[in-house]
Amino acid sequence: MLTVEALNKIYKTGDKALSDVTFTVPKGQVVGLIGPSGAGKSTLIRCINRLVEPTSGVVKLNDQNITGLSNTALRRVRRRIGMIFQEYALVERLTVMENVLSGRLGYVPFWRSFTRRFPGEDIAKAFRLLDRVGLSAHADKRADALSGGQRQRVGIARALEQDPELLLIDEPTASLDPKTSRQIMRLLVEICNESGLPAIINIHDVVLAQQFTDRIIGLQAGKIVFDGKPSELTEQV
Ligand code: ADP
Ligand code: ADP
């Protein structure tokens, strides 16, 4: 579960990016975060994964306050948050399996063929995840041999490999065609719902958000202007 309480962010430049933002995401729920450019969506995501220190307010991950932590504690907290990116952020020269296993480490090792250094249970788990995202036949392919949709599936498996307690997903379909976008959204929401993983998807495509997410939070000028069922979303958000 993720709890955000009275979050405010004022940048040094004086820009007020978040204003009293409060919400809770229960286990298994996928929230679509929408709003115009400059609304504060990225700032909110960065306050949660703690790349940005909020000016005030509290972020709790499964009831643990993760604001105001030491750097060491912060690194540990980040390992509990799975990130999925628009441009996938795969290591192109590594295989699909190696990319997924790097999610377990949280960094890409410099040794060649590092797969054999992992215990069998980690490899077995990576295979299960690749199977779940429909890529088990491609484990040994290099990432740069994959299509965009396949790359994003690797990105999803890599994020899941670290056993996250929360997924933060930044514009996962912005580089994909409409059909692949729908497949990826459906897969993400199914996985979160079935595994009880809470997720926030920063998504500019309101139609996709409405079609696939469980709940929509609309931000405008740093404030929540809508929080509810996708079917209840009004046009002005
Ligand atoms: P969105 O992701 O919805 O486009 P952002 O969170 O990027 O919105 O931006 C929200 C506001 O904060 C904007 O006014 C933006 O100019 C400002 N902002 C974002 N990042 C910074 C930064 N690093 N320094 C100063 N102002 C920033
Ligand atoms: P190529 O000549 O085919 O481009 P590379 O040197 O890019 O060969 O990679 C060959 C193999 O070496 C990769 O498939 C991978 O298994 C391994 N490898 C390359 N870079 C790394 C790295 N940073 N960490 C671990 N293994 C690597």
mmCIF file of C-alpha atoms and ligand atoms in Angstrom:
data_model
loop_
_atom_site.group_PDB
_atom_site.id
_atom_site.type_symbol
_atom_site.label_atom_id
_atom_site.label_comp_id
_atom_site.label_asym_id
_atom_site.label_seq_id
_atom_site.Cartn_x
_atom_site.Cartn_y
_atom_site.Cartn_z
ATOM 1 C CA MET A 1 0.000 0.000 0.000
ATOM 2 C CA LEU A 2 1.121 3.523 -0.774
ATOM 3 C CA THR A 3 0.030 6.551 1.247
ATOM 4 C CA VAL A 4 0.709 10.138 0.226
ATOM 5 C CA GLU A 5 -0.258 12.734 2.837
ATOM 6 C CA ALA A 6 -0.416 16.491 2.357
ATOM 7 C CA LEU A 7 2.508 16.460 -0.075
ATOM 8 C CA ASN A 8 3.903 19.836 -1.136
ATOM 9 C CA LYS A 9 6.813 20.562 -3.413
ATOM 10 C CA ILE A 10 8.186 24.015 -4.060
ATOM 11 C CA TYR A 11 11.331 23.981 -6.224
ATOM 12 C CA LYS A 12 14.217 26.358 -5.445
ATOM 13 C CA THR A 13 13.097 28.370 -8.470
ATOM 14 C CA GLY A 14 9.865 29.125 -6.613
ATOM 15 C CA ASP A 15 7.734 26.832 -8.815
ATOM 16 C CA LYS A 16 5.001 25.273 -6.715
ATOM 17 C CA ALA A 17 4.777 21.839 -8.361
ATOM 18 C CA LEU A 18 2.592 20.020 -5.790
ATOM 19 C CA SER A 19 -0.039 21.453 -3.481
ATOM 20 C CA ASP A 20 -1.425 19.412 -0.601
ATOM 21 C CA VAL A 21 -1.616 16.142 -2.548
ATOM 22 C CA THR A 22 -3.222 13.316 -0.536
ATOM 23 C CA PHE A 23 -4.254 9.816 -1.635
ATOM 24 C CA THR A 24 -3.845 6.133 -0.822
ATOM 25 C CA VAL A 25 -3.299 3.290 -3.278
ATOM 26 C CA PRO A 26 -4.344 -0.101 -1.847
ATOM 27 C CA LYS A 27 -2.764 -3.415 -2.845
ATOM 28 C CA GLY A 28 -3.451 -4.495 -6.419
ATOM 29 C CA GLN A 29 -4.895 -1.170 -7.549
ATOM 30 C CA VAL A 30 -3.602 0.548 -10.680
ATOM 31 C CA VAL A 31 -3.928 4.332 -10.691
ATOM 32 C CA GLY A 32 -3.710 6.274 -13.940
ATOM 33 C CA LEU A 33 -2.112 9.663 -13.233
ATOM 34 C CA ILE A 34 -3.255 12.198 -15.833
ATOM 35 C CA GLY A 35 -3.000 15.955 -16.336
ATOM 36 C CA PRO A 36 -1.576 18.528 -18.725
ATOM 37 C CA SER A 37 2.131 19.159 -19.121
ATOM 38 C CA GLY A 38 3.459 20.983 -16.062
ATOM 39 C CA ALA A 39 0.667 19.631 -13.809
ATOM 40 C CA GLY A 40 3.189 18.014 -11.447
ATOM 41 C CA LYS A 41 2.948 14.351 -12.514
ATOM 42 C CA SER A 42 6.703 13.766 -12.787
ATOM 43 C CA THR A 43 7.313 15.658 -9.564
ATOM 44 C CA LEU A 44 4.798 13.430 -7.775
ATOM 45 C CA ILE A 45 6.443 10.249 -9.142
ATOM 46 C CA ARG A 46 9.883 11.600 -8.126
ATOM 47 C CA CYS A 47 8.690 12.471 -4.626
ATOM 48 C CA ILE A 48 7.489 8.883 -4.245
ATOM 49 C CA ASN A 49 10.676 7.215 -5.497
ATOM 50 C CA ARG A 50 12.510 9.929 -3.572
ATOM 51 C CA LEU A 51 14.572 11.362 -6.392
ATOM 52 C CA VAL A 52 13.070 14.638 -5.190
ATOM 53 C CA GLU A 53 12.730 15.640 -1.538
ATOM 54 C CA PRO A 54 9.215 16.959 -0.874
ATOM 55 C CA THR A 55 9.008 20.386 0.790
ATOM 56 C CA SER A 56 6.498 18.986 3.264
ATOM 57 C CA GLY A 57 4.194 16.020 3.671
ATOM 58 C CA VAL A 58 4.640 12.301 4.065
ATOM 59 C CA VAL A 59 5.021 9.309 1.717
ATOM 60 C CA LYS A 60 4.456 5.888 3.278
ATOM 61 C CA LEU A 61 5.268 2.539 1.702
ATOM 62 C CA ASN A 62 3.359 -0.195 3.538
ATOM 63 C CA ASP A 63 3.035 2.076 6.576
ATOM 64 C CA GLN A 64 6.729 2.998 6.683
ATOM 65 C CA ASN A 65 7.419 6.703 6.337
ATOM 66 C CA ILE A 66 9.968 7.003 3.520
ATOM 67 C CA THR A 67 10.470 10.763 3.689
ATOM 68 C CA GLY A 68 13.507 12.262 5.412
ATOM 69 C CA LEU A 69 15.638 9.083 5.300
ATOM 70 C CA SER A 70 19.438 8.785 5.268
ATOM 71 C CA ASN A 71 21.051 7.957 1.912
ATOM 72 C CA THR A 72 21.629 4.325 2.895
ATOM 73 C CA ALA A 73 18.032 3.870 3.987
ATOM 74 C CA LEU A 74 16.902 5.617 0.817
ATOM 75 C CA ARG A 75 18.820 3.153 -1.371
ATOM 76 C CA ARG A 76 17.099 0.272 0.417
ATOM 77 C CA VAL A 77 13.694 1.887 -0.074
ATOM 78 C CA ARG A 78 14.322 2.382 -3.796
ATOM 79 C CA ARG A 79 14.969 -1.352 -4.128
ATOM 80 C CA ARG A 80 11.356 -1.856 -2.973
ATOM 81 C CA ILE A 81 9.937 0.320 -5.754
ATOM 82 C CA GLY A 82 9.849 -1.080 -9.304
ATOM 83 C CA MET A 83 10.265 1.472 -12.091
ATOM 84 C CA ILE A 84 9.093 1.061 -15.678
ATOM 85 C CA PHE A 85 10.091 3.676 -18.258
ATOM 86 C CA GLN A 86 8.855 5.072 -21.557
ATOM 87 C CA GLU A 87 12.077 4.230 -23.398
ATOM 88 C CA TYR A 88 12.427 0.894 -21.546
ATOM 89 C CA ALA A 89 15.978 1.696 -20.294
ATOM 90 C CA LEU A 90 17.257 -1.774 -21.220
ATOM 91 C CA VAL A 91 20.917 -2.536 -21.734
ATOM 92 C CA GLU A 92 20.779 -3.168 -25.482
ATOM 93 C CA ARG A 93 23.869 -5.385 -25.689
ATOM 94 C CA LEU A 94 22.717 -7.736 -22.966
ATOM 95 C CA THR A 95 20.299 -10.593 -23.377
ATOM 96 C CA VAL A 96 16.694 -10.519 -22.254
ATOM 97 C CA MET A 97 17.566 -12.798 -19.308
ATOM 98 C CA GLU A 98 20.510 -10.596 -18.303
ATOM 99 C CA ASN A 99 18.330 -7.517 -18.401
ATOM 100 C CA VAL A 100 15.738 -9.180 -16.174
ATOM 101 C CA LEU A 101 18.390 -10.392 -13.707
ATOM 102 C CA SER A 102 19.870 -6.891 -13.502
ATOM 103 C CA GLY A 103 16.552 -5.948 -11.882
ATOM 104 C CA ARG A 104 17.412 -8.285 -9.035
ATOM 105 C CA LEU A 105 20.765 -6.540 -8.489
ATOM 106 C CA GLY A 106 19.580 -3.005 -9.063
ATOM 107 C CA TYR A 107 22.590 -2.357 -11.324
ATOM 108 C CA VAL A 108 24.236 -3.849 -14.407
ATOM 109 C CA PRO A 109 27.388 -5.813 -13.542
ATOM 110 C CA PHE A 110 30.455 -5.434 -15.757
ATOM 111 C CA TRP A 111 31.332 -9.141 -15.953
ATOM 112 C CA ARG A 112 30.625 -10.984 -19.166
ATOM 113 C CA SER A 113 27.927 -13.668 -19.129
ATOM 114 C CA PHE A 114 26.833 -12.919 -15.594
ATOM 115 C CA THR A 115 23.786 -15.183 -15.745
ATOM 116 C CA ARG A 116 25.719 -18.166 -14.416
ATOM 117 C CA ARG A 117 26.626 -16.235 -11.264
ATOM 118 C CA PHE A 118 22.993 -16.176 -10.145
ATOM 119 C CA PRO A 119 21.502 -18.938 -7.987
ATOM 120 C CA GLY A 120 19.172 -21.313 -9.830
ATOM 121 C CA GLU A 121 16.140 -19.993 -7.993
ATOM 122 C CA ASP A 122 16.710 -16.466 -9.342
ATOM 123 C CA ILE A 123 17.024 -17.821 -12.889
ATOM 124 C CA ALA A 124 13.900 -19.948 -12.430
ATOM 125 C CA LYS A 125 12.033 -16.897 -11.190
ATOM 126 C CA ALA A 126 13.245 -14.816 -14.133
ATOM 127 C CA PHE A 127 11.999 -17.544 -16.489
ATOM 128 C CA ARG A 128 8.613 -17.555 -14.761
ATOM 129 C CA LEU A 129 8.380 -13.786 -15.174
ATOM 130 C CA LEU A 130 9.445 -13.971 -18.821
ATOM 131 C CA ASP A 131 6.774 -16.596 -19.328
ATOM 132 C CA ARG A 132 4.200 -14.333 -17.672
ATOM 133 C CA VAL A 133 5.024 -11.452 -20.022
ATOM 134 C CA GLY A 134 5.072 -13.821 -23.030
ATOM 135 C CA LEU A 135 8.818 -13.778 -23.714
ATOM 136 C CA SER A 136 10.108 -17.148 -22.490
ATOM 137 C CA ALA A 137 11.148 -18.091 -26.029
ATOM 138 C CA HIS A 138 13.336 -14.976 -26.257
ATOM 139 C CA ALA A 139 15.407 -15.238 -23.053
ATOM 140 C CA ASP A 140 18.723 -15.513 -24.909
ATOM 141 C CA LYS A 141 18.080 -12.823 -27.502
ATOM 142 C CA ARG A 142 19.859 -9.538 -27.178
ATOM 143 C CA ALA A 143 17.603 -6.674 -26.163
ATOM 144 C CA ASP A 144 18.448 -4.754 -29.334
ATOM 145 C CA ALA A 145 16.890 -7.551 -31.411
ATOM 146 C CA LEU A 146 13.448 -6.984 -29.891
ATOM 147 C CA SER A 147 10.444 -4.916 -30.976
ATOM 148 C CA GLY A 148 9.255 -2.006 -28.830
ATOM 149 C CA GLY A 149 6.432 -4.036 -27.294
ATOM 150 C CA GLN A 150 8.820 -6.878 -26.460
ATOM 151 C CA ARG A 151 11.271 -4.426 -24.904
ATOM 152 C CA GLN A 152 8.581 -3.056 -22.650
ATOM 153 C CA ARG A 153 7.702 -6.631 -21.637
ATOM 154 C CA VAL A 154 11.343 -7.075 -20.599
ATOM 155 C CA GLY A 155 11.073 -3.799 -18.665
ATOM 156 C CA ILE A 156 8.049 -5.170 -16.827
ATOM 157 C CA ALA A 157 9.760 -8.503 -16.029
ATOM 158 C CA ARG A 158 12.875 -6.659 -14.814
ATOM 159 C CA ALA A 159 10.809 -4.494 -12.462
ATOM 160 C CA LEU A 160 9.013 -7.580 -11.103
ATOM 161 C CA GLU A 161 12.295 -9.486 -10.623
ATOM 162 C CA GLN A 162 13.161 -7.194 -7.707
ATOM 163 C CA ASP A 163 9.974 -8.216 -5.795
ATOM 164 C CA PRO A 164 8.717 -4.644 -5.586
ATOM 165 C CA GLU A 165 6.086 -3.438 -3.125
ATOM 166 C CA LEU A 166 5.019 -0.704 -5.549
ATOM 167 C CA LEU A 167 5.333 -0.076 -9.293
ATOM 168 C CA LEU A 168 5.891 3.423 -10.670
ATOM 169 C CA ILE A 169 5.342 3.470 -14.393
ATOM 170 C CA ASP A 170 6.270 6.475 -16.502
ATOM 171 C CA GLU A 171 4.472 6.788 -19.881
ATOM 172 C CA PRO A 172 4.858 3.057 -20.638
ATOM 173 C CA THR A 173 3.178 3.246 -24.047
ATOM 174 C CA ALA A 174 4.384 6.608 -25.369
ATOM 175 C CA SER A 175 6.797 4.928 -27.818
ATOM 176 C CA LEU A 176 4.403 2.160 -28.921
ATOM 177 C CA ASP A 177 1.718 1.838 -31.598
ATOM 178 C CA PRO A 178 -1.951 1.845 -30.451
ATOM 179 C CA LYS A 179 -2.467 -1.922 -30.586
ATOM 180 C CA THR A 180 0.759 -2.719 -28.721
ATOM 181 C CA SER A 181 -0.091 0.035 -26.216
ATOM 182 C CA ARG A 182 -3.378 -1.670 -25.383
ATOM 183 C CA GLN A 183 -1.646 -5.048 -24.994
ATOM 184 C CA ILE A 184 0.960 -3.573 -22.644
ATOM 185 C CA MET A 185 -1.653 -1.727 -20.561
ATOM 186 C CA ARG A 186 -3.780 -4.867 -20.272
ATOM 187 C CA LEU A 187 -0.745 -6.927 -19.211
ATOM 188 C CA LEU A 188 0.373 -4.373 -16.611
ATOM 189 C CA VAL A 189 -3.049 -4.087 -15.021
ATOM 190 C CA GLU A 190 -3.613 -7.883 -15.024
ATOM 191 C CA ILE A 191 -0.250 -8.496 -13.333
ATOM 192 C CA CYS A 192 -0.858 -5.845 -10.661
ATOM 193 C CA ASN A 193 -4.409 -6.983 -9.958
ATOM 194 C CA GLU A 194 -3.464 -10.672 -9.717
ATOM 195 C CA SER A 195 -0.331 -10.155 -7.599
ATOM 196 C CA GLY A 196 -1.748 -7.448 -5.317
ATOM 197 C CA LEU A 197 0.865 -4.947 -6.446
ATOM 198 C CA PRO A 198 -0.179 -1.279 -6.230
ATOM 199 C CA ALA A 199 0.870 0.844 -9.222
ATOM 200 C CA ILE A 200 0.833 4.422 -10.474
ATOM 201 C CA ILE A 201 0.996 4.951 -14.217
ATOM 202 C CA ASN A 202 1.903 8.412 -15.438
ATOM 203 C CA ILE A 203 -0.004 8.445 -18.715
ATOM 204 C CA HIS A 204 -0.896 11.254 -21.094
ATOM 205 C CA ASP A 205 -3.326 9.115 -23.117
ATOM 206 C CA VAL A 206 -6.602 9.645 -21.242
ATOM 207 C CA VAL A 207 -8.506 7.113 -23.371
ATOM 208 C CA LEU A 208 -5.998 4.353 -22.533
ATOM 209 C CA ALA A 209 -6.083 5.354 -18.865
ATOM 210 C CA GLN A 210 -9.878 5.211 -18.847
ATOM 211 C CA GLN A 211 -9.980 1.896 -20.659
ATOM 212 C CA PHE A 212 -7.514 -0.017 -18.516
ATOM 213 C CA THR A 213 -6.762 1.487 -15.093
ATOM 214 C CA ASP A 214 -8.764 0.917 -11.898
ATOM 215 C CA ARG A 215 -8.778 4.546 -10.827
ATOM 216 C CA ILE A 216 -7.808 7.913 -12.216
ATOM 217 C CA ILE A 217 -6.134 10.782 -10.394
ATOM 218 C CA GLY A 218 -6.142 14.027 -12.353
ATOM 219 C CA LEU A 219 -3.582 16.703 -11.490
ATOM 220 C CA GLN A 220 -3.750 20.319 -12.534
ATOM 221 C CA ALA A 221 -1.311 23.016 -11.403
ATOM 222 C CA GLY A 222 -0.095 20.703 -8.631
ATOM 223 C CA LYS A 223 -3.540 19.942 -7.203
ATOM 224 C CA ILE A 224 -5.731 16.847 -7.415
ATOM 225 C CA VAL A 225 -8.768 17.895 -9.476
ATOM 226 C CA PHE A 226 -10.199 14.410 -9.998
ATOM 227 C CA ASP A 227 -9.906 11.172 -8.039
ATOM 228 C CA GLY A 228 -12.311 8.403 -8.908
ATOM 229 C CA LYS A 229 -13.519 5.686 -11.206
ATOM 230 C CA PRO A 230 -12.355 5.947 -14.825
ATOM 231 C CA SER A 231 -16.008 5.831 -15.933
ATOM 232 C CA GLU A 232 -16.790 8.946 -13.866
ATOM 233 C CA LEU A 233 -14.042 11.073 -15.382
ATOM 234 C CA THR A 234 -15.439 14.369 -16.619
ATOM 235 C CA GLU A 235 -14.161 16.015 -19.771
ATOM 236 C CA GLN A 236 -12.513 19.074 -18.238
ATOM 237 C CA VAL A 237 -9.759 17.090 -16.440
HETATM 238 P P1 ADP B 1 4.376 17.172 -15.489
HETATM 239 O O1 ADP B 1 5.166 15.935 -15.254
HETATM 240 O O2 ADP B 1 2.930 17.020 -15.153
HETATM 241 O O3 ADP B 1 4.582 17.734 -16.852
HETATM 242 P P2 ADP B 1 6.299 18.441 -13.694
HETATM 243 O O4 ADP B 1 6.250 17.731 -12.412
HETATM 244 O O5 ADP B 1 7.409 18.142 -14.625
HETATM 245 O O6 ADP B 1 4.888 18.276 -14.445
HETATM 246 O O7 ADP B 1 6.343 20.006 -13.426
HETATM 247 C C1 ADP B 1 5.486 20.672 -12.495
HETATM 248 C C2 ADP B 1 5.967 22.092 -12.288
HETATM 249 O O8 ADP B 1 7.228 22.083 -11.619
HETATM 250 C C3 ADP B 1 6.173 22.878 -13.570
HETATM 251 O O9 ADP B 1 5.813 24.213 -13.317
HETATM 252 C C4 ADP B 1 7.652 22.754 -13.817
HETATM 253 O O10 ADP B 1 8.135 23.855 -14.516
HETATM 254 C C5 ADP B 1 8.218 22.726 -12.411
HETATM 255 N N1 ADP B 1 9.450 21.939 -12.313
HETATM 256 C C6 ADP B 1 9.603 20.627 -12.625
HETATM 257 N N2 ADP B 1 10.856 20.215 -12.382
HETATM 258 C C7 ADP B 1 11.536 21.297 -11.909
HETATM 259 C C8 ADP B 1 12.875 21.513 -11.458
HETATM 260 N N3 ADP B 1 13.781 20.535 -11.447
HETATM 261 N N4 ADP B 1 13.189 22.747 -11.033
HETATM 262 C C9 ADP B 1 12.275 23.746 -11.028
HETATM 263 N N5 ADP B 1 10.991 23.602 -11.420
HETATM 264 C C10 ADP B 1 10.621 22.398 -11.857
HETATM 265 P P1 ADP B 2 29.203 -7.925 -29.544
HETATM 266 O O1 ADP B 2 30.556 -7.993 -30.179
HETATM 267 O O2 ADP B 2 28.290 -9.024 -30.020
HETATM 268 O O3 ADP B 2 28.575 -6.578 -29.563
HETATM 269 P P2 ADP B 2 29.359 -7.533 -26.699
HETATM 270 O O4 ADP B 2 30.731 -7.282 -26.172
HETATM 271 O O5 ADP B 2 28.453 -6.381 -26.874
HETATM 272 O O6 ADP B 2 29.498 -8.360 -28.045
HETATM 273 O O7 ADP B 2 28.614 -8.585 -25.758
HETATM 274 C C1 ADP B 2 28.789 -9.972 -25.865
HETATM 275 C C2 ADP B 2 28.230 -10.612 -24.608
HETATM 276 O O8 ADP B 2 28.985 -10.172 -23.492
HETATM 277 C C3 ADP B 2 26.804 -10.201 -24.277
HETATM 278 O O9 ADP B 2 25.815 -11.001 -24.879
HETATM 279 C C4 ADP B 2 26.791 -10.350 -22.798
HETATM 280 O O10 ADP B 2 26.524 -11.672 -22.433
HETATM 281 C C5 ADP B 2 28.174 -10.000 -22.377
HETATM 282 N N1 ADP B 2 28.270 -8.607 -21.900
HETATM 283 C C6 ADP B 2 28.499 -7.475 -22.622
HETATM 284 N N2 ADP B 2 28.502 -6.386 -21.839
HETATM 285 C C7 ADP B 2 28.266 -6.831 -20.587
HETATM 286 C C8 ADP B 2 28.139 -6.205 -19.316
HETATM 287 N N3 ADP B 2 28.207 -4.877 -19.141
HETATM 288 N N4 ADP B 2 27.900 -6.983 -18.248
HETATM 289 C C9 ADP B 2 27.797 -8.293 -18.404
HETATM 290 N N5 ADP B 2 27.906 -8.966 -19.547
HETATM 291 C C10 ADP B 2 28.132 -8.248 -20.627
#
